[in-house]
PDB file of C-alpha atoms and ligand atoms in Angstrom:
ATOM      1  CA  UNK E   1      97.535 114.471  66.136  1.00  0.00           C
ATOM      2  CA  UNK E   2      99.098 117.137  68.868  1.00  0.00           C
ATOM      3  CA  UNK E   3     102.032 116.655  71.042  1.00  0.00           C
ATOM      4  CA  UNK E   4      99.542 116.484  74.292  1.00  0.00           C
ATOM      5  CA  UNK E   5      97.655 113.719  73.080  1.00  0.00           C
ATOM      6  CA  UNK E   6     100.390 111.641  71.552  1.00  0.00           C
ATOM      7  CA  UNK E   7     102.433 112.287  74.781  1.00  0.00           C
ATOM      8  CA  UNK E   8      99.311 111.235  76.713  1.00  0.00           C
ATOM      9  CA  UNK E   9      99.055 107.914  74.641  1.00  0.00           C
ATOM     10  CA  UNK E  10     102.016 106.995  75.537  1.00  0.00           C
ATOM     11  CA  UNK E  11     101.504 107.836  79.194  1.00  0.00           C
ATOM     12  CA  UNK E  12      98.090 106.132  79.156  1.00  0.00           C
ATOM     13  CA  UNK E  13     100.098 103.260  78.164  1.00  0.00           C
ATOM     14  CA  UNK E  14     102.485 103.405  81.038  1.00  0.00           C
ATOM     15  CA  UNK E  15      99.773 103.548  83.486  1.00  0.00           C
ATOM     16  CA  UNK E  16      98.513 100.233  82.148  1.00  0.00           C
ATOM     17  CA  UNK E  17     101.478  98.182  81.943  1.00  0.00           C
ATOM     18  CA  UNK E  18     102.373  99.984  85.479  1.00  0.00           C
ATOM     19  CA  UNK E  19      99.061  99.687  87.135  1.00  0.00           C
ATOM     20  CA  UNK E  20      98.439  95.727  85.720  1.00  0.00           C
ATOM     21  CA  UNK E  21     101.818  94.603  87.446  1.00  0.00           C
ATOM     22  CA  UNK E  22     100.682  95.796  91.183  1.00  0.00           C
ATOM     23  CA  UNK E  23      97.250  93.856  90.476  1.00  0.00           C
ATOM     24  CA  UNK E  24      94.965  97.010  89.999  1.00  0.00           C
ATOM     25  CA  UNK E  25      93.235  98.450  86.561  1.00  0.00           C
ATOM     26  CA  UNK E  26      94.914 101.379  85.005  1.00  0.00           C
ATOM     27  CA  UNK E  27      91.273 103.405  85.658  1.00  0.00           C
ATOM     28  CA  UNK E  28      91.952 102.949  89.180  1.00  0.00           C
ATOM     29  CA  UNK E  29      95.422 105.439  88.776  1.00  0.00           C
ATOM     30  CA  UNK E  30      94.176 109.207  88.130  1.00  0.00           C
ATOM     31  CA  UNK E  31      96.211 111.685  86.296  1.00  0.00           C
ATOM     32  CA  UNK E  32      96.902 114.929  87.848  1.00  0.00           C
ATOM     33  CA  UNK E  33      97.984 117.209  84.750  1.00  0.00           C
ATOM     34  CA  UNK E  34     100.365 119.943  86.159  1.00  0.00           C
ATOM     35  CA  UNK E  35      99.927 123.127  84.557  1.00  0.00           C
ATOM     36  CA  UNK E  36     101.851 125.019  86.147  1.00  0.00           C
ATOM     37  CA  UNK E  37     103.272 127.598  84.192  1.00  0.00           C
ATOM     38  CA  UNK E  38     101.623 126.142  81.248  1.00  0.00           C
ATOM     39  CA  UNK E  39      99.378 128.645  79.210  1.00  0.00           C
ATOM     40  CA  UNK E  40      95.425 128.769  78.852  1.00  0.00           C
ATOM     41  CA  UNK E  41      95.264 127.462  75.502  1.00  0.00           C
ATOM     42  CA  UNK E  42      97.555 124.108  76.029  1.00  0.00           C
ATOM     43  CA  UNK E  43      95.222 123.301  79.667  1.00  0.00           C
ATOM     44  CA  UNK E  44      92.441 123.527  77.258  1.00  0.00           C
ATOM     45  CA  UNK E  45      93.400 120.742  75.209  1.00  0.00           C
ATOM     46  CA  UNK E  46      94.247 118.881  78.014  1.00  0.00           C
ATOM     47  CA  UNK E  47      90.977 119.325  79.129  1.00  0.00           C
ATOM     48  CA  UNK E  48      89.620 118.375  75.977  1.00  0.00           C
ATOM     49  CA  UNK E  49      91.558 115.278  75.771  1.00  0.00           C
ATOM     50  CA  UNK E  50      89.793 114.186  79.278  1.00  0.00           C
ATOM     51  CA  UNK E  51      92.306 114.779  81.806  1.00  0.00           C
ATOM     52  CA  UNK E  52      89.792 117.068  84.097  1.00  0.00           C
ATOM     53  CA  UNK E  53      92.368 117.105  87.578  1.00  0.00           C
ATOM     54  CA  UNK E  54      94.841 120.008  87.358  1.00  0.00           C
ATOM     55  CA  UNK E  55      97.722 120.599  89.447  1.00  0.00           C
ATOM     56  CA  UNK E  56      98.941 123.697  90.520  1.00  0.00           C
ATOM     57  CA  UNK E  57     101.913 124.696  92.792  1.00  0.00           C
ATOM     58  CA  UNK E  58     100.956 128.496  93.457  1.00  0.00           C
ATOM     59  CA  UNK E  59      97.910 129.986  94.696  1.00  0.00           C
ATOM     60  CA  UNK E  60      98.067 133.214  92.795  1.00  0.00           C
ATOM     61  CA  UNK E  61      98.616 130.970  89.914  1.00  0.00           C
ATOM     62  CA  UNK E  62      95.967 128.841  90.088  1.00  0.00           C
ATOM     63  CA  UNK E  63      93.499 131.474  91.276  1.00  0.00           C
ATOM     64  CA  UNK E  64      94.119 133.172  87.481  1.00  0.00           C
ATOM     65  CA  UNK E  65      93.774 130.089  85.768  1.00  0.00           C
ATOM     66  CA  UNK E  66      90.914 129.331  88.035  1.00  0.00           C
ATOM     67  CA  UNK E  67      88.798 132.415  86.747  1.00  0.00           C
ATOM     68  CA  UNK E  68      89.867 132.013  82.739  1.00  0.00           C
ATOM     69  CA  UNK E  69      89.072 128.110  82.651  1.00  0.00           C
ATOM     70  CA  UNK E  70      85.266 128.023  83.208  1.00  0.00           C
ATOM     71  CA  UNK E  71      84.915 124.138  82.290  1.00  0.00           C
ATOM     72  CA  UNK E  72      84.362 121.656  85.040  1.00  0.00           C
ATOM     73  CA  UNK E  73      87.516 120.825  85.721  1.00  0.00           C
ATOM     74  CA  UNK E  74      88.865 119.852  89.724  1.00  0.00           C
ATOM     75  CA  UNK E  75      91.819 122.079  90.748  1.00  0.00           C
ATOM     76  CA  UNK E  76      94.578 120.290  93.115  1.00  0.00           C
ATOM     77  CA  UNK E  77      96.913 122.602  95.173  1.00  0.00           C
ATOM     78  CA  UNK E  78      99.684 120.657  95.253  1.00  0.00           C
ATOM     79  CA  UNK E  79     102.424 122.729  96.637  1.00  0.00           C
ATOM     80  CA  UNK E  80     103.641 124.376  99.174  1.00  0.00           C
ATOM     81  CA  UNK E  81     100.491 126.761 101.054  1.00  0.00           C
ATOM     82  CA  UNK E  82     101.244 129.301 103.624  1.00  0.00           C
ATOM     83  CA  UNK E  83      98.583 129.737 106.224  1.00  0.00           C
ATOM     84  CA  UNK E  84      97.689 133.122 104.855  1.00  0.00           C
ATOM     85  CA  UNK E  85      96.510 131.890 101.596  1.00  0.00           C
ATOM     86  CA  UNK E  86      94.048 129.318 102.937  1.00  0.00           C
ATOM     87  CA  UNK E  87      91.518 131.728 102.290  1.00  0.00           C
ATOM     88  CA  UNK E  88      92.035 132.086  98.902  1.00  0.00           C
ATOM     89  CA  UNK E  89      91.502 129.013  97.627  1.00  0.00           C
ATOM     90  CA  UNK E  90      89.813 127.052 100.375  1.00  0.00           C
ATOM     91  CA  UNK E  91      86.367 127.072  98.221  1.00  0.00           C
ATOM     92  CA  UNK E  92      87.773 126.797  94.633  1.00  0.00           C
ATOM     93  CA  UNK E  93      90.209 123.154  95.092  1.00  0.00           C
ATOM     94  CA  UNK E  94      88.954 119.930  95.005  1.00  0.00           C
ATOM     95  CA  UNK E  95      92.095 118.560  97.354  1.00  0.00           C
ATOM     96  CA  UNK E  96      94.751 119.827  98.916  1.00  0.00           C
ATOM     97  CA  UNK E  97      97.945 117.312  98.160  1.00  0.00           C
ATOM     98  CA  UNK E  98     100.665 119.493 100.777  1.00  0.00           C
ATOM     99  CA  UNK E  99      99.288 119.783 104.212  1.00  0.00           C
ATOM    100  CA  UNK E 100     102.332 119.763 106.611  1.00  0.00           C
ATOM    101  CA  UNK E 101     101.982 121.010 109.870  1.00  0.00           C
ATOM    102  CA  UNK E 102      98.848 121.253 112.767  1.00  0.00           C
ATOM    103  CA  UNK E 103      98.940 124.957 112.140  1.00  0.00           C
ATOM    104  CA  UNK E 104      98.553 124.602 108.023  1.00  0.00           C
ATOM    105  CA  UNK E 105      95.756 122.546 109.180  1.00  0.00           C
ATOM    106  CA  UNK E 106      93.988 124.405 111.248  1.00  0.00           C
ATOM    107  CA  UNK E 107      93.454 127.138 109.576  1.00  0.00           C
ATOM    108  CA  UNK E 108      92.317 125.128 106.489  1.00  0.00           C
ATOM    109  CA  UNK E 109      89.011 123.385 109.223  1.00  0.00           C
ATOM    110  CA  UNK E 110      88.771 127.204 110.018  1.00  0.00           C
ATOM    111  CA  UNK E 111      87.957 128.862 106.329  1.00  0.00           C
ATOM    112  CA  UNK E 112      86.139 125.713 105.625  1.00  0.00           C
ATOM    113  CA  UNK E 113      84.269 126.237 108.326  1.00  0.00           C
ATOM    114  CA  UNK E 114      83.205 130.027 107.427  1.00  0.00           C
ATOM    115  CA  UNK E 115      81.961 128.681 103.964  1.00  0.00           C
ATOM    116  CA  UNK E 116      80.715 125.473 105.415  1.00  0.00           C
ATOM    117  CA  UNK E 117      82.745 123.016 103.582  1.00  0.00           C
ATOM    118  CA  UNK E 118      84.856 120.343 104.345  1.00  0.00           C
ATOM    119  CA  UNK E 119      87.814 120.059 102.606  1.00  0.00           C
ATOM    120  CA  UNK E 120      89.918 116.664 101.538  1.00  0.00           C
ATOM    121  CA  UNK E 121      93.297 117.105 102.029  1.00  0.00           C
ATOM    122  CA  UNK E 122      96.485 114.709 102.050  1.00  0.00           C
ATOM    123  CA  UNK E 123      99.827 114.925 104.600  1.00  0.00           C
ATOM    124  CA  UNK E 124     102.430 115.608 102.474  1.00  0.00           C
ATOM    125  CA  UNK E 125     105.379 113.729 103.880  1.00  0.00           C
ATOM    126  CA  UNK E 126     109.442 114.399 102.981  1.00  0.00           C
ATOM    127  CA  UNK E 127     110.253 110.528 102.611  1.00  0.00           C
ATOM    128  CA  UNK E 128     113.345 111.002 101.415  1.00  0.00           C
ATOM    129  CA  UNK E 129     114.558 114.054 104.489  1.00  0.00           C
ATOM    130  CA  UNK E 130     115.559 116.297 101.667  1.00  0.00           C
ATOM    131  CA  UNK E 131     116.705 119.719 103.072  1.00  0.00           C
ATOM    132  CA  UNK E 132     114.956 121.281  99.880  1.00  0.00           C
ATOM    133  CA  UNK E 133     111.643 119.592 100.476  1.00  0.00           C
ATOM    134  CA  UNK E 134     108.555 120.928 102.361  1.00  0.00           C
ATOM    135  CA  UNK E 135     106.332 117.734 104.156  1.00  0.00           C
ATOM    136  CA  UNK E 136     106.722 116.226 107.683  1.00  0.00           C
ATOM    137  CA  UNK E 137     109.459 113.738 108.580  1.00  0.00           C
ATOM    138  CA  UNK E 138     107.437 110.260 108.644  1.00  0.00           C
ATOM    139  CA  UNK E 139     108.219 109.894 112.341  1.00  0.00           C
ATOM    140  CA  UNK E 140     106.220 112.952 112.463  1.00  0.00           C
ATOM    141  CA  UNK E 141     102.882 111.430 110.893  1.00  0.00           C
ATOM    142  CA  UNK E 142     101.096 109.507 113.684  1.00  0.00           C
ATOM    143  CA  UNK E 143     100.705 112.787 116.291  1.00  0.00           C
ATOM    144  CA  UNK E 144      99.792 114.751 113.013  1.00  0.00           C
ATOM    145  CA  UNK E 145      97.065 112.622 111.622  1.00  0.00           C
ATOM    146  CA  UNK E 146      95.545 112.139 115.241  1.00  0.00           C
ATOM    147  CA  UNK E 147      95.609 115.618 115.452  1.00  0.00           C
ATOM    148  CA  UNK E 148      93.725 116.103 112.100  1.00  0.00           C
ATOM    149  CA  UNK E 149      91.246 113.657 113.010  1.00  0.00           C
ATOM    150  CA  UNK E 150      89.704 116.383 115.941  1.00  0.00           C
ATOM    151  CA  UNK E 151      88.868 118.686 112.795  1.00  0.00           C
ATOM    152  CA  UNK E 152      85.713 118.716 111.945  1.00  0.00           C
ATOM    153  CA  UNK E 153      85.484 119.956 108.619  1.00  0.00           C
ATOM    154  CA  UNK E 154      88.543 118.513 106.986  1.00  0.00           C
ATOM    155  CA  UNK E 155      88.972 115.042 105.285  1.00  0.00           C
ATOM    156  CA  UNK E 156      91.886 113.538 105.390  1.00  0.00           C
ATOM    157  CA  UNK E 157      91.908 111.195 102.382  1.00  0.00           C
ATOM    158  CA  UNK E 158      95.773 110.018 102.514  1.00  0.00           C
ATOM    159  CA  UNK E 159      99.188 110.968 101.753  1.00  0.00           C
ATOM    160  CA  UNK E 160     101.512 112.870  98.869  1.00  0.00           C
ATOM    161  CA  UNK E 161     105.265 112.925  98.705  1.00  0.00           C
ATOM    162  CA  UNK E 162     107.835 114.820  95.812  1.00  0.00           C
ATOM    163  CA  UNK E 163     110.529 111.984  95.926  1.00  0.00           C
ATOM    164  CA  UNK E 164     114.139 113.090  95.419  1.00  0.00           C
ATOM    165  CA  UNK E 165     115.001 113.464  91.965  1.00  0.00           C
ATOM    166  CA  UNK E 166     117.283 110.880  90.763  1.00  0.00           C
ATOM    167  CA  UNK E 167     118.465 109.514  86.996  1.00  0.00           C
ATOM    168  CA  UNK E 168     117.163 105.959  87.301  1.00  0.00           C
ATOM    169  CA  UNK E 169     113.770 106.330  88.729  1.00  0.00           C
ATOM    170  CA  UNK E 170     114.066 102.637  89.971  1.00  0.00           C
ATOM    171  CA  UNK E 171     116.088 104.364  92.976  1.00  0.00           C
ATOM    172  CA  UNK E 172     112.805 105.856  94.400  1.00  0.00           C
ATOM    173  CA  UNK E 173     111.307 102.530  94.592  1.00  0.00           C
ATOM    174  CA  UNK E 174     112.380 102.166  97.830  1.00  0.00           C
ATOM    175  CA  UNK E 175     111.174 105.589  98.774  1.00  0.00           C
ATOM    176  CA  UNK E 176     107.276 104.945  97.526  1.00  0.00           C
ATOM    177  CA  UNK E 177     107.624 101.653  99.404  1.00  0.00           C
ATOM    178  CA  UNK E 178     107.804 103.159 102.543  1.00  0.00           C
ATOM    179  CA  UNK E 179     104.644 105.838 101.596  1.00  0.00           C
ATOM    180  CA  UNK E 180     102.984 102.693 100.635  1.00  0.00           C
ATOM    181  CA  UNK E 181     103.559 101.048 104.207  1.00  0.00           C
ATOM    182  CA  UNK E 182     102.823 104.513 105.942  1.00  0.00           C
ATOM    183  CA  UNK E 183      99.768 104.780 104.049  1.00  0.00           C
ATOM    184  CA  UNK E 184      98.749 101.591 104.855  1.00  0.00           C
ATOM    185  CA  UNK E 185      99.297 101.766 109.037  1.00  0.00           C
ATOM    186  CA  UNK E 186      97.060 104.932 109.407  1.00  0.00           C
ATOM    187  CA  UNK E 187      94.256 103.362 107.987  1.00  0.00           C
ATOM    188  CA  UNK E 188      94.842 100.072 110.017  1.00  0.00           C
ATOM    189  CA  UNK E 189      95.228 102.253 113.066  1.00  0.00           C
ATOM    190  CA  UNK E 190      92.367 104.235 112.375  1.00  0.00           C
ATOM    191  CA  UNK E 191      89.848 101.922 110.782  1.00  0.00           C
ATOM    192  CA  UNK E 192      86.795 103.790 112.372  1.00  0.00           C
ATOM    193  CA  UNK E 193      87.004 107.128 111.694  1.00  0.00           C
ATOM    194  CA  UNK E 194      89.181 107.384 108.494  1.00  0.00           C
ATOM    195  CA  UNK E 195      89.511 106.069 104.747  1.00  0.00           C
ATOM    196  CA  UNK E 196      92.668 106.454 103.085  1.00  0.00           C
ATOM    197  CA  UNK E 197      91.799 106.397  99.591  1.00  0.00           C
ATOM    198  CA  UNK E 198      94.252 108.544  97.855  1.00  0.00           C
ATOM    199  CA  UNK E 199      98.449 107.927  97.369  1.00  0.00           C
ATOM    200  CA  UNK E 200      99.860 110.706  95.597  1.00  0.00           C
ATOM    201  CA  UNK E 201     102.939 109.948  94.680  1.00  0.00           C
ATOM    202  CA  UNK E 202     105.287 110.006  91.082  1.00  0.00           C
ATOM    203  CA  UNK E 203     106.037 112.531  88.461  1.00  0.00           C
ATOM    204  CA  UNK E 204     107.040 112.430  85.321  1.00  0.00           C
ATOM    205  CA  UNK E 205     110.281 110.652  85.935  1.00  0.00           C
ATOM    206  CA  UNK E 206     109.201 108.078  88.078  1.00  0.00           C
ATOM    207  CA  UNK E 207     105.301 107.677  87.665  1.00  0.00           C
ATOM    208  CA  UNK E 208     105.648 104.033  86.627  1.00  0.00           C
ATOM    209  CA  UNK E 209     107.398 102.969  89.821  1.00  0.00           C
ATOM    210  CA  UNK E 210     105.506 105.181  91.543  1.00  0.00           C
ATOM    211  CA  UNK E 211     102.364 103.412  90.393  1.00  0.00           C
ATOM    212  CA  UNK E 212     103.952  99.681  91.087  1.00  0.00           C
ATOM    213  CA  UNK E 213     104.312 100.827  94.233  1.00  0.00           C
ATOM    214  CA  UNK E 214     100.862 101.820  94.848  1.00  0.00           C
ATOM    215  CA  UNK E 215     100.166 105.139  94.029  1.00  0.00           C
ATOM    216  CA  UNK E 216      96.829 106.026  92.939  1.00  0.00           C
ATOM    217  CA  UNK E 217      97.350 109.505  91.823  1.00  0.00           C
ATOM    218  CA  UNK E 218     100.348 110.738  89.763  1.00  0.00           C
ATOM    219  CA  UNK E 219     101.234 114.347  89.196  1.00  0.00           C
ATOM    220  CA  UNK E 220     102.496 114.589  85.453  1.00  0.00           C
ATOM    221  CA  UNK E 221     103.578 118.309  83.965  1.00  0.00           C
ATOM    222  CA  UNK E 222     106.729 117.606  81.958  1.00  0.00           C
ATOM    223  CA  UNK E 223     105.439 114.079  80.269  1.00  0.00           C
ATOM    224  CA  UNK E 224     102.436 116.171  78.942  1.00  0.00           C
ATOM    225  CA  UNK E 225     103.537 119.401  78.230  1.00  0.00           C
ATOM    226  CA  UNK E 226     107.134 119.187  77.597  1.00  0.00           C
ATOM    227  CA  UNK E 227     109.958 120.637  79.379  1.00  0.00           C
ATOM    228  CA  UNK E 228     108.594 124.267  81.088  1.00  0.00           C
ATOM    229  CA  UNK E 229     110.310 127.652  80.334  1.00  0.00           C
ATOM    230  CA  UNK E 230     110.882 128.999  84.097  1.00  0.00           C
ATOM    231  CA  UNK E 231     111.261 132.923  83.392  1.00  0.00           C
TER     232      UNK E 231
HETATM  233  C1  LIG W   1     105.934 120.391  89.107  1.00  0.00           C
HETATM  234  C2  LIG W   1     105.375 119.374  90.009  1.00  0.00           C
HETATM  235  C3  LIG W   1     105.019 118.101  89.516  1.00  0.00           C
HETATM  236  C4  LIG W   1     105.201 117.674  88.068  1.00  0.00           C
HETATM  237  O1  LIG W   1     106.528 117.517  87.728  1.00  0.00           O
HETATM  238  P1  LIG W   1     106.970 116.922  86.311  1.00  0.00           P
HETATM  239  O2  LIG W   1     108.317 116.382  86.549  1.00  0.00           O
HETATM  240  O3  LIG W   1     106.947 118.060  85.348  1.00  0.00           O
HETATM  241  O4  LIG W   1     105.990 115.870  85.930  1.00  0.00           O
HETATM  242  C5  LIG W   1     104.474 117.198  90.415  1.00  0.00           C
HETATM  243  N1  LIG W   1     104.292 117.512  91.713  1.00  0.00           N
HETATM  244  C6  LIG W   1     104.621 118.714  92.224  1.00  0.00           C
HETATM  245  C7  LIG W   1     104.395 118.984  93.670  1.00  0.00           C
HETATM  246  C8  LIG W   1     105.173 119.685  91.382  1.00  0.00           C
HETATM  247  O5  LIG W   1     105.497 120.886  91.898  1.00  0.00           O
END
């Protein structure tokens, strides 16, 4: 047996214990495996091991990786996107986890609108107000998703935060919480017109937590792969 598929035992395992104490069934939590940085041969036996949603923080990156791994796999941009990249990838990603401002927005409905798509996307939101972190201040959120809700061909489908990083993962707890209860008052206020299906939310420090909390989507690199070499 390989490193990735004893690694994703053990994560599989996590997810159940994790999912089973906030009441749900661990095939209701989807792994995202995050690849960046990873190499071609490595996402392939992830692939082969069943984990088909891929994570990628880059656009450039993901558009190589896009063209090289020809399986049917669903490719997540999950970090940051300037506006000038929309077009890039607008046709090639299944979601798009880091939407953060009306302009980001925008010009996502207006690329998926030239290829006559509509695209599912999720607010990413800074819960934590880290100066390092890209999303929108929570207080931020309500004009935001009203705003997104005029846009015709984009989905929203929920919300995705990078919590701060911290030794004892327990201290984010408090952090997904609050996502959780954010989550939950857009679709109360918006019943008609939106479902909130997706909580993205817990990496591979604080997945678990994450998932007791509520999240339905975790983005794991590190617990899969190992540690990355950053050049
Ligand atoms: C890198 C990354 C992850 C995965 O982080 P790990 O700690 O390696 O699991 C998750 N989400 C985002 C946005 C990332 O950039």
């Amino acid at each position: 047996m390989n490193t990735i598929s004893e690694n994703l035992k053990v994560i599989n395992a996590n997810i159940k214990k994790a999912a089973s104490k906030s009441g749900r069934k661990p095939e209701d939590i989807t792994i995202l495996g995050v690849t960046k940085t990873i190499d071609i041969e490595r996402i392939k036996q992830l692939i082969s091991l069943g984990i088909i949603n891929l994570g990628e923080n880059k656009v450039q990156e993901l558009l190589q990786k896009y063209d090289v791994i020809n399986s049917d796999v669903n490719w997540h941009l999950i970090g940051h996107l300037q506006t000038n990249k929309v077009k890039y990838i607008v046709d090639k990603v299944k979601m798009i986890h880091s939407v953060d401002s009306i302009k980001l927005a925008e010009e996502i409905n207006k690329r998926a609108k030239q290829n006559n798509l509509t695209v599912d996307i999720l607010i990413e939101v800074n819960i934590a107000q880290e100066a390092s972190k890209h999303g929108i201040n929570a207080d931020e959120l309500p004009l935001l998703v009203e705003k997104i809700l005029k846009l015709d061909n984009i989905n929203l489908k929920g919300l995705m935060t990078v919590a701060p990083f911290v030794e004892n993962p327990q201290n984010n707890r408090i952090y997904f919480k609050k996502m959780r209860n954010l989550f939950v008052d857009i679709q109360e206020e918006n019943k008609d017109n939106i479902t909130m299906e997706f909580l993205s939310m817990g990496m591979t420090n604080d997945y678990e937590v994450a998932i007791e909390e509520g999240a339905n989507i975790v983005r794991i690199g590190t617990g899969i792969f190992g540690a990355r070499n950053y050049t």
